[in-house]
Coordinates of C-alpha atoms in Angstrom, one line a residue:
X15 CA 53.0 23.4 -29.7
X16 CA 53.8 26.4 -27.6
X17 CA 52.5 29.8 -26.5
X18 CA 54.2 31.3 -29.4
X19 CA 52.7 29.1 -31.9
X20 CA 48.9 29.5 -29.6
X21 CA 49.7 33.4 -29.9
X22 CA 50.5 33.4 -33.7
X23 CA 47.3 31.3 -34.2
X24 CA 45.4 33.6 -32.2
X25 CA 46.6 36.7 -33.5
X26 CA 46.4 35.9 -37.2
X27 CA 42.7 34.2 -36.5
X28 CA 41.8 38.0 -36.4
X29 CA 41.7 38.5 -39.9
X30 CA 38.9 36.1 -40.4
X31 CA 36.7 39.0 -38.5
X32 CA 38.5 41.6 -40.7
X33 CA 37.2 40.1 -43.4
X34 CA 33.7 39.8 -42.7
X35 CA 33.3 43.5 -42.1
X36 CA 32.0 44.7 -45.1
X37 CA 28.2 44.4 -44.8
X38 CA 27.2 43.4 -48.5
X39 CA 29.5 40.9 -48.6
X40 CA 27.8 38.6 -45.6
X41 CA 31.3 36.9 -45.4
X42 CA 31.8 34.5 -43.0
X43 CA 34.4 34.9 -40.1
X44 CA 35.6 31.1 -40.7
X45 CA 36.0 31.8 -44.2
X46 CA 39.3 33.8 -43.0
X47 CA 40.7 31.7 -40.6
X48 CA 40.4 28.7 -43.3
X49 CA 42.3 31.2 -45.1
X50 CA 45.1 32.1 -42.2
X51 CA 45.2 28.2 -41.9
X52 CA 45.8 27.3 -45.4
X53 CA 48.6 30.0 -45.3
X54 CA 50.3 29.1 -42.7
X55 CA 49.9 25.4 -42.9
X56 CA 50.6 22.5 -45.3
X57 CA 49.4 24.6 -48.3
X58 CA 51.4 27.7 -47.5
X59 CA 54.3 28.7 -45.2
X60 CA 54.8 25.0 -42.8
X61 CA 54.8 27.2 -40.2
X62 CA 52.3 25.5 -38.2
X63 CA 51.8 21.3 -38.0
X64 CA 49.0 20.2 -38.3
X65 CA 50.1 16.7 -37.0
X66 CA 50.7 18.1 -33.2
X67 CA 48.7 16.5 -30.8
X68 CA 48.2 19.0 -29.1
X69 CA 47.1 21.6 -31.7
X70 CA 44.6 18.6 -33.1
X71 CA 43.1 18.1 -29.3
X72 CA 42.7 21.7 -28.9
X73 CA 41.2 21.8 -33.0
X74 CA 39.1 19.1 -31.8
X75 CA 37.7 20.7 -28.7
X76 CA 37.2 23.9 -30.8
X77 CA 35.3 21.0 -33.4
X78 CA 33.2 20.4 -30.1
X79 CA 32.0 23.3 -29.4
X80 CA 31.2 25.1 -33.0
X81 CA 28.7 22.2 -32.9
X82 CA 27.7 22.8 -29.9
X83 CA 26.9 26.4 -30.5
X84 CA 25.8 25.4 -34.0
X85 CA 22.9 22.8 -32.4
X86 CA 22.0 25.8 -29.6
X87 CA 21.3 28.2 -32.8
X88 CA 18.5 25.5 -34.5
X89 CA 15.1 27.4 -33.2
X90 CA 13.5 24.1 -31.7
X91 CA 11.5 26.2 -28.9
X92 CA 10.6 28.9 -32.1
X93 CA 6.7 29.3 -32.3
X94 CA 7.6 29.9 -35.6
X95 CA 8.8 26.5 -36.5
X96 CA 4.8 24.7 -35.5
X97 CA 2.8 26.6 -38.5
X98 CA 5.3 25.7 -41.3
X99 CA 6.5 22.6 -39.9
X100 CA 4.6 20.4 -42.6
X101 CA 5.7 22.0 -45.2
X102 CA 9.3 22.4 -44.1
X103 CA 9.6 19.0 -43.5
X104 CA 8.3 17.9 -46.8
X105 CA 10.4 20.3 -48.8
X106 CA 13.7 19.0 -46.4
X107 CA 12.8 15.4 -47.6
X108 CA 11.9 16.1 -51.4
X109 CA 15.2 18.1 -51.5
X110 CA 17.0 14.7 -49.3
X111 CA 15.3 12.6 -51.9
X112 CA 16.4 14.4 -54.8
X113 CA 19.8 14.3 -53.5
X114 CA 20.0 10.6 -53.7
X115 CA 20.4 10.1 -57.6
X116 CA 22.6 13.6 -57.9
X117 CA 24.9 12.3 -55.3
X118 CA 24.9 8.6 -57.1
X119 CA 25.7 10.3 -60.3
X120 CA 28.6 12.9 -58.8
X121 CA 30.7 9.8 -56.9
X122 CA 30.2 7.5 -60.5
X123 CA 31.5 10.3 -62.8
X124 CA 34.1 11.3 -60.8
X125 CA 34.8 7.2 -59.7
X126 CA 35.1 8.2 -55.9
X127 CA 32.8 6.0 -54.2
X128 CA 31.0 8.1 -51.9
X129 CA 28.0 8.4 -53.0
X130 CA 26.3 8.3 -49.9
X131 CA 28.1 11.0 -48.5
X132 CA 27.3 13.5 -51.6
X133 CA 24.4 12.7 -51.1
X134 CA 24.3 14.2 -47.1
X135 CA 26.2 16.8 -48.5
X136 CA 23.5 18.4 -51.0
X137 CA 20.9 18.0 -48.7
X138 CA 22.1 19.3 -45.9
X139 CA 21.5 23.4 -44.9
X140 CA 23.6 25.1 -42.4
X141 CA 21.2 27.0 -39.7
X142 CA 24.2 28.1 -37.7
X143 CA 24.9 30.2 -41.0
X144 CA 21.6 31.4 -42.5
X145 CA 20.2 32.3 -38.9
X146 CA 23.1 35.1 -38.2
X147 CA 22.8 36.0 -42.1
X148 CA 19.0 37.3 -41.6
X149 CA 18.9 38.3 -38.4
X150 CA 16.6 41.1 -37.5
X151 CA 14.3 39.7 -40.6
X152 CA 10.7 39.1 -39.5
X153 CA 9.7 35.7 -39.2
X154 CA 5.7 35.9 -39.1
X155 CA 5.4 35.7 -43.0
X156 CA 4.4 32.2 -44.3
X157 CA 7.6 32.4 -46.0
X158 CA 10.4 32.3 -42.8
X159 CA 7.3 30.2 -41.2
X160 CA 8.2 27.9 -43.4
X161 CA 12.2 28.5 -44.1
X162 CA 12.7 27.9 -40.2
X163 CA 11.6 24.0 -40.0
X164 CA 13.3 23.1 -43.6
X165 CA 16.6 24.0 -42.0
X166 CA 16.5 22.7 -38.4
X167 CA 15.2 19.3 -40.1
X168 CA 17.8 19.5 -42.9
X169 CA 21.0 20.2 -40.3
X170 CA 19.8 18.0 -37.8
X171 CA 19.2 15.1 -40.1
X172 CA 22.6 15.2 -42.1
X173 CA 24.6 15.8 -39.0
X174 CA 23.3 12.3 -37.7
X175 CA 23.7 10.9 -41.1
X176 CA 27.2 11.8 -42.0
X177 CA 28.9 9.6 -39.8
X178 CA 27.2 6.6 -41.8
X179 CA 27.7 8.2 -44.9
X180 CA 30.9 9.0 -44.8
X181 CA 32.2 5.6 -43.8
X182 CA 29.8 2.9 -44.5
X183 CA 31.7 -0.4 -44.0
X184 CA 31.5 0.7 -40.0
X185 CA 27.8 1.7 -40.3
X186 CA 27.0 -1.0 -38.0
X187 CA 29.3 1.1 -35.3
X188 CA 28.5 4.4 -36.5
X189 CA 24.7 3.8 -36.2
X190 CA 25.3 2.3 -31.9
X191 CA 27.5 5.2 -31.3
X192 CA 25.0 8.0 -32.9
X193 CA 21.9 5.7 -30.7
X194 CA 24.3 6.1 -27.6
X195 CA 24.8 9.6 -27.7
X196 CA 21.1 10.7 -28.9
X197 CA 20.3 8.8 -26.1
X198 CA 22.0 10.3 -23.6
X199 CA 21.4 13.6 -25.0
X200 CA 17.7 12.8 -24.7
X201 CA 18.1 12.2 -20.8
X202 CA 20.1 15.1 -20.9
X203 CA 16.8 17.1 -21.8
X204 CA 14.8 15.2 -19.8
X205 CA 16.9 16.4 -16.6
X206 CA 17.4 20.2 -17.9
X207 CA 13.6 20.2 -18.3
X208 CA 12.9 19.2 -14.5
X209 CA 15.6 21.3 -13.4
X210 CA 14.3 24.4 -14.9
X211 CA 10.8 23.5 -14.0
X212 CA 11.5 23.0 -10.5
X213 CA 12.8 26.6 -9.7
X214 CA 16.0 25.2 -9.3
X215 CA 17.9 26.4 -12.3
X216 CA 16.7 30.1 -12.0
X217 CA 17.9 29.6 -8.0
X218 CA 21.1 28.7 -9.4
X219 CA 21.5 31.3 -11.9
X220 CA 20.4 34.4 -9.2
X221 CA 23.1 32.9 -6.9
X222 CA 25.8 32.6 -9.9
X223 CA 25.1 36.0 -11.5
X224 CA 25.7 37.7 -7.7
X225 CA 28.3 36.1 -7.0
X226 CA 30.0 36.1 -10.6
X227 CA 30.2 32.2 -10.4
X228 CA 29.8 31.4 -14.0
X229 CA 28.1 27.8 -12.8
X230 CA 25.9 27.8 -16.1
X231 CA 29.0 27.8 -18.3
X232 CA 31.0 25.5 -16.2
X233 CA 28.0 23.0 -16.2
X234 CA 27.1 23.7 -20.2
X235 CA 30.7 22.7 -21.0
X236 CA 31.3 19.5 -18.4
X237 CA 28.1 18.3 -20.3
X238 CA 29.3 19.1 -23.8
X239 CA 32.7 17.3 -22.9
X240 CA 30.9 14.4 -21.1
X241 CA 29.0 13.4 -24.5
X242 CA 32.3 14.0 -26.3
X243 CA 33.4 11.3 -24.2
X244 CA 30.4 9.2 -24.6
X245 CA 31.1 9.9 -28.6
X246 CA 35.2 9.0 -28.4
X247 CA 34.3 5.5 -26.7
X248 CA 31.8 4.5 -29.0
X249 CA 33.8 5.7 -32.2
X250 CA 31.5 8.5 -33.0
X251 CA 32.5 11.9 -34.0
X252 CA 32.3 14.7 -31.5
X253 CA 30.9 16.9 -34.2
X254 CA 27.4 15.3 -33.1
X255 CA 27.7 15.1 -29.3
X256 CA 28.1 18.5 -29.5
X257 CA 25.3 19.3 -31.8
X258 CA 22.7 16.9 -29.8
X259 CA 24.2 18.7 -26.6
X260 CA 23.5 22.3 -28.1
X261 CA 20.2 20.7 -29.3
X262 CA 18.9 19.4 -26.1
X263 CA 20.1 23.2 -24.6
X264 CA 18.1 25.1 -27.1
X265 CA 15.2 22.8 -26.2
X266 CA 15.1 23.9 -22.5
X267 CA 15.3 27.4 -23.3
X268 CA 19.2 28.7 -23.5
X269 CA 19.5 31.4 -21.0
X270 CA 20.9 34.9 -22.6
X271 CA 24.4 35.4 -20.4
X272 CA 25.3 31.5 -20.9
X273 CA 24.6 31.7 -24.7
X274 CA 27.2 35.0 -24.2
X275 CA 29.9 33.0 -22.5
X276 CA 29.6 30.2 -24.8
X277 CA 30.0 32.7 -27.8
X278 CA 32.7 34.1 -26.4
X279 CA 34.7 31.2 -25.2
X280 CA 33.8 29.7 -28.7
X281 CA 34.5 32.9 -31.1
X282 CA 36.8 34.1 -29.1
X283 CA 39.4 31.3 -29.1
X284 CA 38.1 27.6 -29.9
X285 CA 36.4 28.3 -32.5
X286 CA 39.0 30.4 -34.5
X287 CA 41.9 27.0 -33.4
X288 CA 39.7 24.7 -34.9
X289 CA 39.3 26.2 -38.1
X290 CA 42.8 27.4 -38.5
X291 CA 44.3 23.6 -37.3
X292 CA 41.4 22.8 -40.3
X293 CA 42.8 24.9 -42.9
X294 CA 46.7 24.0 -41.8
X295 CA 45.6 20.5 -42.6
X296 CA 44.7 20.7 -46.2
X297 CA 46.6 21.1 -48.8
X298 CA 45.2 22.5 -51.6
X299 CA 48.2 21.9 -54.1
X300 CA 46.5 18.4 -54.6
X301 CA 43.7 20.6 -56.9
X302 CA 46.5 21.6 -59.3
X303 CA 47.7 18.4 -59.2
X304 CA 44.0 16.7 -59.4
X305 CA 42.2 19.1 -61.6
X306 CA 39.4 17.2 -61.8
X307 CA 38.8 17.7 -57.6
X308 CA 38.3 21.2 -58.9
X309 CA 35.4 20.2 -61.3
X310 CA 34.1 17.9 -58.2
X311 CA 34.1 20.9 -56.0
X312 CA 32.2 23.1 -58.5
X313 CA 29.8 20.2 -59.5
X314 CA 29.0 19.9 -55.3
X315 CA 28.4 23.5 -54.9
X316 CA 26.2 23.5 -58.2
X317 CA 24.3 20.7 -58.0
X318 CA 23.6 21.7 -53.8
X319 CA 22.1 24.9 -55.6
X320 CA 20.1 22.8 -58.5
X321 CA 18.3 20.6 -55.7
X322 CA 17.4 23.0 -53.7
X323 CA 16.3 25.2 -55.7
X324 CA 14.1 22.2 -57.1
X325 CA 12.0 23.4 -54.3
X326 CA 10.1 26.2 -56.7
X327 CA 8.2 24.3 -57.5
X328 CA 6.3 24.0 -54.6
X329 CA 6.0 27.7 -54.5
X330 CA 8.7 28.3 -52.4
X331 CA 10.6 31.8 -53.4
X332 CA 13.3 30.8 -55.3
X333 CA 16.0 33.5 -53.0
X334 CA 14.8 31.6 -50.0
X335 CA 14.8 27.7 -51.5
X336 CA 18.8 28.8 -52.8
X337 CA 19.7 30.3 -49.5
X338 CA 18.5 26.5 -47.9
X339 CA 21.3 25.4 -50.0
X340 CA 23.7 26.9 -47.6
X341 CA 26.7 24.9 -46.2
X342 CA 29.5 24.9 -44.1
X343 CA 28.9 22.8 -40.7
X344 CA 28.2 19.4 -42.4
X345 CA 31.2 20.0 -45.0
X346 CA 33.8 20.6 -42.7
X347 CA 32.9 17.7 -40.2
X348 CA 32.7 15.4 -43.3
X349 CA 36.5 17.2 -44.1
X350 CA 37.6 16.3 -40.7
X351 CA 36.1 12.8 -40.4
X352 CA 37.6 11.8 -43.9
X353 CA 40.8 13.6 -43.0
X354 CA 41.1 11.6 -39.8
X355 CA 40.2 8.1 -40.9
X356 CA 42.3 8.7 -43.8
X357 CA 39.6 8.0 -46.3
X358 CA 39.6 10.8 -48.6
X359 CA 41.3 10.7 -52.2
X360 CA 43.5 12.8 -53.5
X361 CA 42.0 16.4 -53.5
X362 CA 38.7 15.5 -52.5
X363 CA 38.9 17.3 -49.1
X364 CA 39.3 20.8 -50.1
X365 CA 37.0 19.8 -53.5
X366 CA 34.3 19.3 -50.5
X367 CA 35.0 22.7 -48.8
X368 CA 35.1 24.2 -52.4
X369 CA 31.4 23.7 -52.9
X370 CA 30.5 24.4 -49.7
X371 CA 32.3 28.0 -50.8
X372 CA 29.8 27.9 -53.8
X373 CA 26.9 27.5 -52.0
X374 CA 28.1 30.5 -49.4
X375 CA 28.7 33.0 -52.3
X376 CA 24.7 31.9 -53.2
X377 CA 23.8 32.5 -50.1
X378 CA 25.7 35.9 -49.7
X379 CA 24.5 37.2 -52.8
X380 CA 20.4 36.5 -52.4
X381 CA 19.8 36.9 -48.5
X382 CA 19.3 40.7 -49.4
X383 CA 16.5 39.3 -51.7
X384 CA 15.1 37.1 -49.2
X385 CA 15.2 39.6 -46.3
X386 CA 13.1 42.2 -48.7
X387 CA 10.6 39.1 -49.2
X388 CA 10.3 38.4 -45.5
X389 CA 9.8 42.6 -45.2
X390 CA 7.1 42.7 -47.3
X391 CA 5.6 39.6 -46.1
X392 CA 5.7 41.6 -42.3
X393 CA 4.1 44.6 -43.8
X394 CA 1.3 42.8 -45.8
X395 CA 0.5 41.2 -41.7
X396 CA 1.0 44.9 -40.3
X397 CA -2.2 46.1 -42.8
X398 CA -4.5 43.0 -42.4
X399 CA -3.9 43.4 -38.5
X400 CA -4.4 47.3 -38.5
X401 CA -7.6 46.9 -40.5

């Protein structure tokens, strides 16, 4: 891989932005460099190989750090999230339970033995999406009160839970890796609390904003890659040391400029690598081949929306309980894992990514409906407080 194939990658990764543009659509930017990746990649043209180690260690650093931005997004120091936090957590475990039988019956009609990991899929929600879909929505209402916790439980949860799922006759390893790095990430917290507590980290930041040091981004990213490295030698993913990393982060209280040089070193080039490398490595002639991956992809997406939407009838809105159905984080890590330990069948990679593409047109088409809900919600506060 040279800087002609790093500059083709980066200039065709601009479409993905192009194509999110139009307002009503609510299209996300990785949606587009999927798209520039199938293209180009195994699907498309050959033009770029998806095999190259060094495009798959840059993909994997890019893999890193969407996670790590993704875990920064989850609102753990939200007010918001203590009120509803009952509820939400009941409603992520009744739609987690519910997802147990659907995800039994999707791997034993379509005979592909992953049950467990359907199952992770339909429960899961994707915060790093929903979050930037309503921003600017009021929060106050009992409704977002309660939308908040379903999703940070729901993301956090699966994102543990997929390494397990996805490959359970090394659970056993998979379950001392994820312990290992929620542990350290835990000490991690520990030490950011007593460093901001102690003065010491708003010392630091004065001295670094004067003197255009950047030491908040240099040290957010030797910690991401340092439980990356914990991750590697205990065989667990680095999707979730960077998601306990951005976790513990957002727990401390993510100061503004570092959560601006993160997005930018992220969006800007990481971020659009990993997702291109991603889309290079399908191939998604195996669905006209595999027709029935088609039917799984569909069935994913639609059953996501049928448990979640289960959730009406514990008088949730039924806009807001569909738009908890969003994914995309937990499908592409399961994409990448499976890709990389080789245990995906025939067309069940891009079937996954297929329903997670159902479940974002859902979301795309109802978060108008749910921002209107939370409006009136605000405005129904707005009287009792006036009066």
């Amino acid at each position: 891989m040279g800087f002609a194939t790093l500059a083709l990658i980066c200039l065709v990764a601009i479409i993905g932005p192009l194509l999110s543009l139009p307002r009503w659509l609510h299209l996300p930017v990785v949606i587009g460099e999927l798209a520039v990746g199938i293209l180009l990649g195994r699907t498309g043209l050959g033009v770029l190989d998806p095999s190259n180690e060094t495009f798959s260690f840059l993909g994997e650093v890019g893999f890193a750090l969407v996670m790590f931005v993704a875990g920064t997004h989850v609102p753990v120091r939200d007010p918001a999230l203590r009120p509803g936090l009952s509820r939400g957590l009941g409603r992520a475990v009744a739609v987690g339970v519910l997802s147990v039988p659907a995800g039994w019956a999707l791997a034993h009609l379509f005979g592909t033995g992953h049950a467990a990991l359907y199952a992770v899929l339909l429960a899961s929600s994707s915060a790093s999406l929903v979050l930037p879909v309503l921003d600017g929505t009021p929060v106050r209402g009992p409704m977002m009160v309660q939308l908040l916790p379903q999703l940070a439980v729901a993301d956090a949860a699966c994102i543990v839970a997929l390494p397990m799922a996805i490959d359970p006759a090394h659970a056993g390893r998979a379950v001392f890796g994820s312990l290992a790095v929620i542990s350290c990430a835990f000490l991690l917290w520990l030490l950011l609390r007593w460093f901001v507590g102690s003065g010491r980290e708003r010392k630091v930041r004065e001295i670094s904003h004067e003197r255009s040091l950047a030491v908040e981004l240099r040290a957010s990213l030797a910690i991401l890659f340092a439980l990356a490295a914990v991750a590697a030698a205990t065989h667990v993913s680095v999707m979730l040391a960077g998601f306990a990393a951005g976790i513990a982060l957002s727990a401390v209280g993510e100061p503004r400029r570092v959560a601006k040089q993160l997005f930018a070193v992220t969006e800007g080039f990481f971020a659009p690598i990993f997702f291109v490398w991603l889309g290079a490595s399908l191939d998604l002639r195996e669905l006209g081949t595999h027709p029935a991956a088609i039917v799984l992809g569909l069935a994913l997406g639609g059953s996501a929306l049928v448990v979640h939407g289960a959730m009406v009838v514990t008088g949730q809105p039924w806009p807001t309980a569909l738009i908890t159905a969003a994914q995309l984080g937990v499908p592409v890590a399961a994409v990448t894992l499976g890709n990389t330990l080789g245990l995906m069948a025939p067309g069940e990679a891009p079937s996954l990514l297929l329903g997670a593409l159902v479940t974002v047109a859902a979301t795309a088409l109802v978060s108008g409906r749910v921002r209107a809900l939370a409006q009136a919600e605000e405005t129904i506060l707005q009287r009792q407080g006036a009066s």
